[in-house]
C-alpha positions as CSV (number, residue, x, y, z in Angstrom):
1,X,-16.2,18.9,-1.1
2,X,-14.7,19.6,-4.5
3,X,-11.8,18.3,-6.3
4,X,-10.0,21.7,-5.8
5,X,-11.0,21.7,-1.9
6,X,-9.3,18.3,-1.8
7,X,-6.5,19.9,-3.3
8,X,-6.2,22.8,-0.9
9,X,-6.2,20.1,2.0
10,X,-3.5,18.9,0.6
11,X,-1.3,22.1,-0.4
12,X,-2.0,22.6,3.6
13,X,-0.7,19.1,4.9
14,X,2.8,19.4,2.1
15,X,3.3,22.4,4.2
16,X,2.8,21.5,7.7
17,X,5.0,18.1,6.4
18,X,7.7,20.4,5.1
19,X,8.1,22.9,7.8
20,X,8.1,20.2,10.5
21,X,8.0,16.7,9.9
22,X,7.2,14.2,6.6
23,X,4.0,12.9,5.2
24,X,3.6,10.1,7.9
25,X,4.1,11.7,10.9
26,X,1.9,14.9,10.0
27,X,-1.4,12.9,9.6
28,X,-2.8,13.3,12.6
29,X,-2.6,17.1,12.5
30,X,-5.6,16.5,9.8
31,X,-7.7,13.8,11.2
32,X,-11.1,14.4,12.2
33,X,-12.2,13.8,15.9
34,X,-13.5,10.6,15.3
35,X,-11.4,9.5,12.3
36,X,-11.0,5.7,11.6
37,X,-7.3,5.0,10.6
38,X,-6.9,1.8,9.2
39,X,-3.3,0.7,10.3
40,X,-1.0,-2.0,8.6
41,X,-2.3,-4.8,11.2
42,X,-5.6,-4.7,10.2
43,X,-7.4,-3.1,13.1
44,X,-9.5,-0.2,13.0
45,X,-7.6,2.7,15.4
46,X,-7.4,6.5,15.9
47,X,-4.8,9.0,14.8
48,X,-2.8,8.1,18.4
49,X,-2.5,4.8,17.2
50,X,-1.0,6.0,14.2
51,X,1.3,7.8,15.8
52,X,2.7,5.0,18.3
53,X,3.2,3.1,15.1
54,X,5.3,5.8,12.9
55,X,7.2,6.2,16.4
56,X,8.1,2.2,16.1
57,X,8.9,2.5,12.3
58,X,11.2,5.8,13.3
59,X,13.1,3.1,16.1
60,X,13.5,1.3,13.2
61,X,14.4,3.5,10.5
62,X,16.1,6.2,12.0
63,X,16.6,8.1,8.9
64,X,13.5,7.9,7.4
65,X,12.9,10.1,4.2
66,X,9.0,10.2,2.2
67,X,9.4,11.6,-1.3
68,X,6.3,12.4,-3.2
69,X,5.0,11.2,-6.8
70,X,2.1,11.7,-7.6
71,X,-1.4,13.3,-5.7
72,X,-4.8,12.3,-7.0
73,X,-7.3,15.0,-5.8
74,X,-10.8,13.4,-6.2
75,X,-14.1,15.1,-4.6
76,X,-14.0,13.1,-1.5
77,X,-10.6,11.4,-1.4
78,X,-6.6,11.9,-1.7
79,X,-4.6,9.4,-2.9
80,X,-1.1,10.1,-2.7
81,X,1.5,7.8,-4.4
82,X,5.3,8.6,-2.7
83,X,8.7,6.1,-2.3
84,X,9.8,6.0,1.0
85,X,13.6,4.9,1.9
86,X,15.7,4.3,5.1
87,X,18.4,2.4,6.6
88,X,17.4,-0.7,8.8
89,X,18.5,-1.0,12.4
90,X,18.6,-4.7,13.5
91,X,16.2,-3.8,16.7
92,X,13.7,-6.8,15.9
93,X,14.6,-10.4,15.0
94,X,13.2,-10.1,11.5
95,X,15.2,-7.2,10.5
96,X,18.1,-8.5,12.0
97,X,19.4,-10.1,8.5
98,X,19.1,-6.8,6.7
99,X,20.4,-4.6,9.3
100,X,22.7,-1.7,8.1
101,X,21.1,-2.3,4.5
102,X,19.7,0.8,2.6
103,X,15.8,-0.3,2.1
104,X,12.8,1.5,-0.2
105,X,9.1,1.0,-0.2
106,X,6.6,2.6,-2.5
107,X,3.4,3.5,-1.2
108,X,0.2,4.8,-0.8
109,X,-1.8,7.0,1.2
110,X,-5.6,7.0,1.0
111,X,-7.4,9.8,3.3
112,X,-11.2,10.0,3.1
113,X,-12.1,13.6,3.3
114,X,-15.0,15.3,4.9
115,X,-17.0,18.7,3.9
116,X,-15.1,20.3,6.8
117,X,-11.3,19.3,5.2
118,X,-10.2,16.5,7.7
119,X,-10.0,13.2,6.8
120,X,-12.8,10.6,8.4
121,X,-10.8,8.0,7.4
122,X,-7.0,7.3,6.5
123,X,-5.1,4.6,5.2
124,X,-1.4,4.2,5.1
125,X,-0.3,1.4,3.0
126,X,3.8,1.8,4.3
127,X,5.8,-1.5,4.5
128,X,9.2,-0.5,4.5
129,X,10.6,-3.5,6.4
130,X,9.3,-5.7,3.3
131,X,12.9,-6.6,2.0
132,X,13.0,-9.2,5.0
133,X,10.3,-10.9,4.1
134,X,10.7,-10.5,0.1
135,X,14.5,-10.5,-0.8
136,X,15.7,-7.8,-3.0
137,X,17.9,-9.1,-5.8
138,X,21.6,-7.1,-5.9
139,X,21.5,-3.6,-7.1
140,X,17.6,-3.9,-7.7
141,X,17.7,-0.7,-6.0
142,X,20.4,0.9,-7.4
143,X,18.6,0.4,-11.1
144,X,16.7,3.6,-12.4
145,X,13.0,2.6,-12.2
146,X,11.8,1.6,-15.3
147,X,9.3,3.7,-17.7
148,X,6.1,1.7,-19.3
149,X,5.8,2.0,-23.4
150,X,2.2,1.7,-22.7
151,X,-0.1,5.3,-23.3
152,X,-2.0,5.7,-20.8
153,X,-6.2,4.6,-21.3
154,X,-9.4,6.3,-19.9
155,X,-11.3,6.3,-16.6
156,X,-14.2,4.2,-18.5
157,X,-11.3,1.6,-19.2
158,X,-9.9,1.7,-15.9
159,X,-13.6,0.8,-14.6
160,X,-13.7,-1.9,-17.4
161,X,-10.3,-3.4,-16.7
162,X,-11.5,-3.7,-12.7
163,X,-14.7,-5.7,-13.7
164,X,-12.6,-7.5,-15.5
165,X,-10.7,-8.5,-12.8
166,X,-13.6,-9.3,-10.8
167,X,-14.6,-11.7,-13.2
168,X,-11.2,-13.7,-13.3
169,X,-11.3,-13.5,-9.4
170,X,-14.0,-16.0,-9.7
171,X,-11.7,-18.3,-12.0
172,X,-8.7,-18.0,-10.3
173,X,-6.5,-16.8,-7.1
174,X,-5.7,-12.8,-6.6
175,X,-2.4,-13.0,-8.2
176,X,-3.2,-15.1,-11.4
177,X,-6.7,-12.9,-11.9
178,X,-4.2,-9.9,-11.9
179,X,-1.8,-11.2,-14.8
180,X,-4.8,-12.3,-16.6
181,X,-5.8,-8.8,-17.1
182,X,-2.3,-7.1,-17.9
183,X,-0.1,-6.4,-20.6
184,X,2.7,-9.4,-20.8
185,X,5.4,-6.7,-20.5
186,X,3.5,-4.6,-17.3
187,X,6.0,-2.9,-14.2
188,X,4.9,-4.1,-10.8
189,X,6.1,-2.1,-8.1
190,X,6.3,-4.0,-4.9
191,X,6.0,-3.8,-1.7
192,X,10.0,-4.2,-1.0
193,X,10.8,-1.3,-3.3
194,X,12.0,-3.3,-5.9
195,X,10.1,-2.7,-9.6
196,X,9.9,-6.0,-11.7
197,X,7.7,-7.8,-14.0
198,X,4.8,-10.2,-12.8
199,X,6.8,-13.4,-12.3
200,X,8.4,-11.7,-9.2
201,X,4.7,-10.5,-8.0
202,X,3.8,-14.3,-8.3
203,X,6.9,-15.3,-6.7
204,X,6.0,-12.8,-3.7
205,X,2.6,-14.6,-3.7
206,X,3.5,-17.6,-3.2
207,X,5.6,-16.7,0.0
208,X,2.5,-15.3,1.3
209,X,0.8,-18.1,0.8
210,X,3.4,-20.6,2.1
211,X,2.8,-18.3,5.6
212,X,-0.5,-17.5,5.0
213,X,-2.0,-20.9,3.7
214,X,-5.6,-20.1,4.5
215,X,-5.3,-16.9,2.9
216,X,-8.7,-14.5,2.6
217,X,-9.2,-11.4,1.4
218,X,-12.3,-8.7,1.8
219,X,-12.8,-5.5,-0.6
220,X,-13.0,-2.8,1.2
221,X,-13.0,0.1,-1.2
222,X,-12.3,0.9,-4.9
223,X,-11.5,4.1,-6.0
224,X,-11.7,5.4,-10.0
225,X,-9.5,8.0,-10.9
226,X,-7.7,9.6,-14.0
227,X,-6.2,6.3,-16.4
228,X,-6.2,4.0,-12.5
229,X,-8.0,1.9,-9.8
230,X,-7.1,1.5,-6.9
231,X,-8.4,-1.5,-4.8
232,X,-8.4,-1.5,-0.9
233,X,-8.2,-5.0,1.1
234,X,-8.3,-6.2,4.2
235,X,-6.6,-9.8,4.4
236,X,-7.2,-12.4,7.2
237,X,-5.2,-15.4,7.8
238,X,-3.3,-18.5,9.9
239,X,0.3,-17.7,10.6
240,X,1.3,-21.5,9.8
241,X,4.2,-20.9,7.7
242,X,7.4,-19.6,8.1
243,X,7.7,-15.9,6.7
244,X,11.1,-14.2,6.4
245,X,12.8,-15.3,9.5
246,X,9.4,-15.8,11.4
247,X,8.8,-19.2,12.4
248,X,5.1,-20.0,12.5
249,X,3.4,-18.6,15.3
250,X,-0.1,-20.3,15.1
251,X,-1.7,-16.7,15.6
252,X,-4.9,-15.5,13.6
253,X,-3.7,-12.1,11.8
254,X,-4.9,-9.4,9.5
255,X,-3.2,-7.1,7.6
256,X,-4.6,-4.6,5.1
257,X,-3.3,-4.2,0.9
258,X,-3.9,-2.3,-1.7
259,X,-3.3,-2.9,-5.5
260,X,-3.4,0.5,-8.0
261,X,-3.3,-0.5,-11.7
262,X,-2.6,1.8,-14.7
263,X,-4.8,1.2,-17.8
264,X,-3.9,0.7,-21.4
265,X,-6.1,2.1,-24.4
266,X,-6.5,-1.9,-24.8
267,X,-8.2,-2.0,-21.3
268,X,-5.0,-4.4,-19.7
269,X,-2.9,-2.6,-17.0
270,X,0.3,-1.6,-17.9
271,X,1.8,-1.1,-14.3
272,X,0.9,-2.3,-11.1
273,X,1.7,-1.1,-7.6
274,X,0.5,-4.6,-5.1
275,X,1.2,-2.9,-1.5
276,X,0.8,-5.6,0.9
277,X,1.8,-5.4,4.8
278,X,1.6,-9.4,5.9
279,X,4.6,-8.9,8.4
280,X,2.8,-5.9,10.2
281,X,0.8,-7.8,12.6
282,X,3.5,-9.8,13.7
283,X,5.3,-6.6,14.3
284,X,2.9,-4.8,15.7
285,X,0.5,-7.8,17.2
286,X,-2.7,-7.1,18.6
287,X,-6.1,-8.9,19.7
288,X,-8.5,-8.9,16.8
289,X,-12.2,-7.9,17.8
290,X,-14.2,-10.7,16.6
């Protein structure tokens, strides 16, 4: 595959999206045979299994909308960065407190793509029900997103900057290694639509880890691209705490993440998308292959 290849695949799947359906619900029309689709619950499924799971988030979020940002076309991967909004019908127990309330997410999609143009494998890092589990202040959402001072660095930075991240991982937790190696003033986008500064990323940490006490996480990819990297993750974990209105359910749980960072010419990142999905398993719970 090339870069322009990728490209076309995409041109084809905005189309297909466009004439009948959104970004979500479409993915399955380019999934290989034997594609591995890594869901928001952290198991390993097929494109059906997709679909089941957009169906739920549709019960959900009736009026669902995907708008797109920005696509990365790399030789063997699309990344594609979109905000995702809908209204929340109070149809489970967690969303129940933030029924009738306009909601956003911003996401990303990350589709492994094979010589024939399908993708082998697809993430879908969507977490659109993250405002009950991480409160969004008042009018958070109402605020124009911010825009970062910072120019933008260079792909040998951006592979500089995730080494040195590496290297503070050994130091320190996830969240503190990833303020260690940012500018002071760097936008976090998070999971509950709502972009911030990294005190509120901590502050969403630590209600993680309050449910999530013995908290792992696995690399499972990292992708270079343009001024960015993009880190794929597979958490595991205890539900012993409460999270959002969840009481502890003593149930072993994965979930997947993803953190994309934008470098600086000074090698720090200047903004910061941490997609996290911890309240997808309990959604959508499932028996974990050991």
């Amino acid at each position: 595959m090339t870069v322009e290849r990728t490209r076309a695949v995409f041109d084809q799947w905005l189309a297909l999206a466009t004439e009948g359906g959104d970004f979500i619900s479409t993915i399955g029309a380019f999934c290989a045979l034997d594609c591995r689709v890594h869901v928001p619950n952290g198991i390993i499924a097929d494109s059906q299994t997709l679909a089941q799971q957009t169906a739920g988030v549709r019960l959900f979020f009736p009026d669902l909308s995907v708008e797109i940002e920005r696509v990365f076309a790399l030789s063997d991967h699309l990344v594609v960065q979109s905000v995702v909004t809908g209204t929340a019908q109070p149809v489970m127990p967690h969303l129940a407190p933030v029924g009738g309330e306009p909601m956003r997410s911003f996401t990303l999609m990350v589709m492994e793509v094979n010589a024939e143009g399908r993708f082998s494998q697809a993430w879908t890092y969507v977490n659109i029900g993250a405002a009950a589990l991480f409160p969004v202040p008042p009018g958070a959402l109402d605020r124009p997103l911010p825009v970062s001072p910072h120019p933008s660095g260079t792909l040998r930075q951006a592979q500089a900057l995730y080494q040195a991240w590496t290297e503070e991982m050994e130091r320190a937790d996830m969240p503190s290694a990833l303020v260690a190696v940012s500018e002071p003033d760097c936008i976090v986008y998070a999971t509950n639509g709502v972009a911030g500064d990294l005190a509120m990323m901590q502050g969403h940490a630590a209600i993680m880890a309050a449910a999530y006490p013995d908290l792992s996480m696995e690399i499972e990819n990292v992708l270079f691209f343009e001024d960015r990297v993009l880190i794929q993750m597979l958490f595991s974990a205890t539900h012993t705490g409460r999270l959002g209105t969840w009481e502890p359910t003593g149930r072993h749980v994965r979930f997947t993440g993803v953190v994309m960072m934008r470098v600086t010419p000074s090698g720090r990142a200047a903004e910061m998308w941490p997609l996290l999905s911890p309240g997808s398993p309990l959604i959508f719970p499932v028996e974990y292959e050991a």
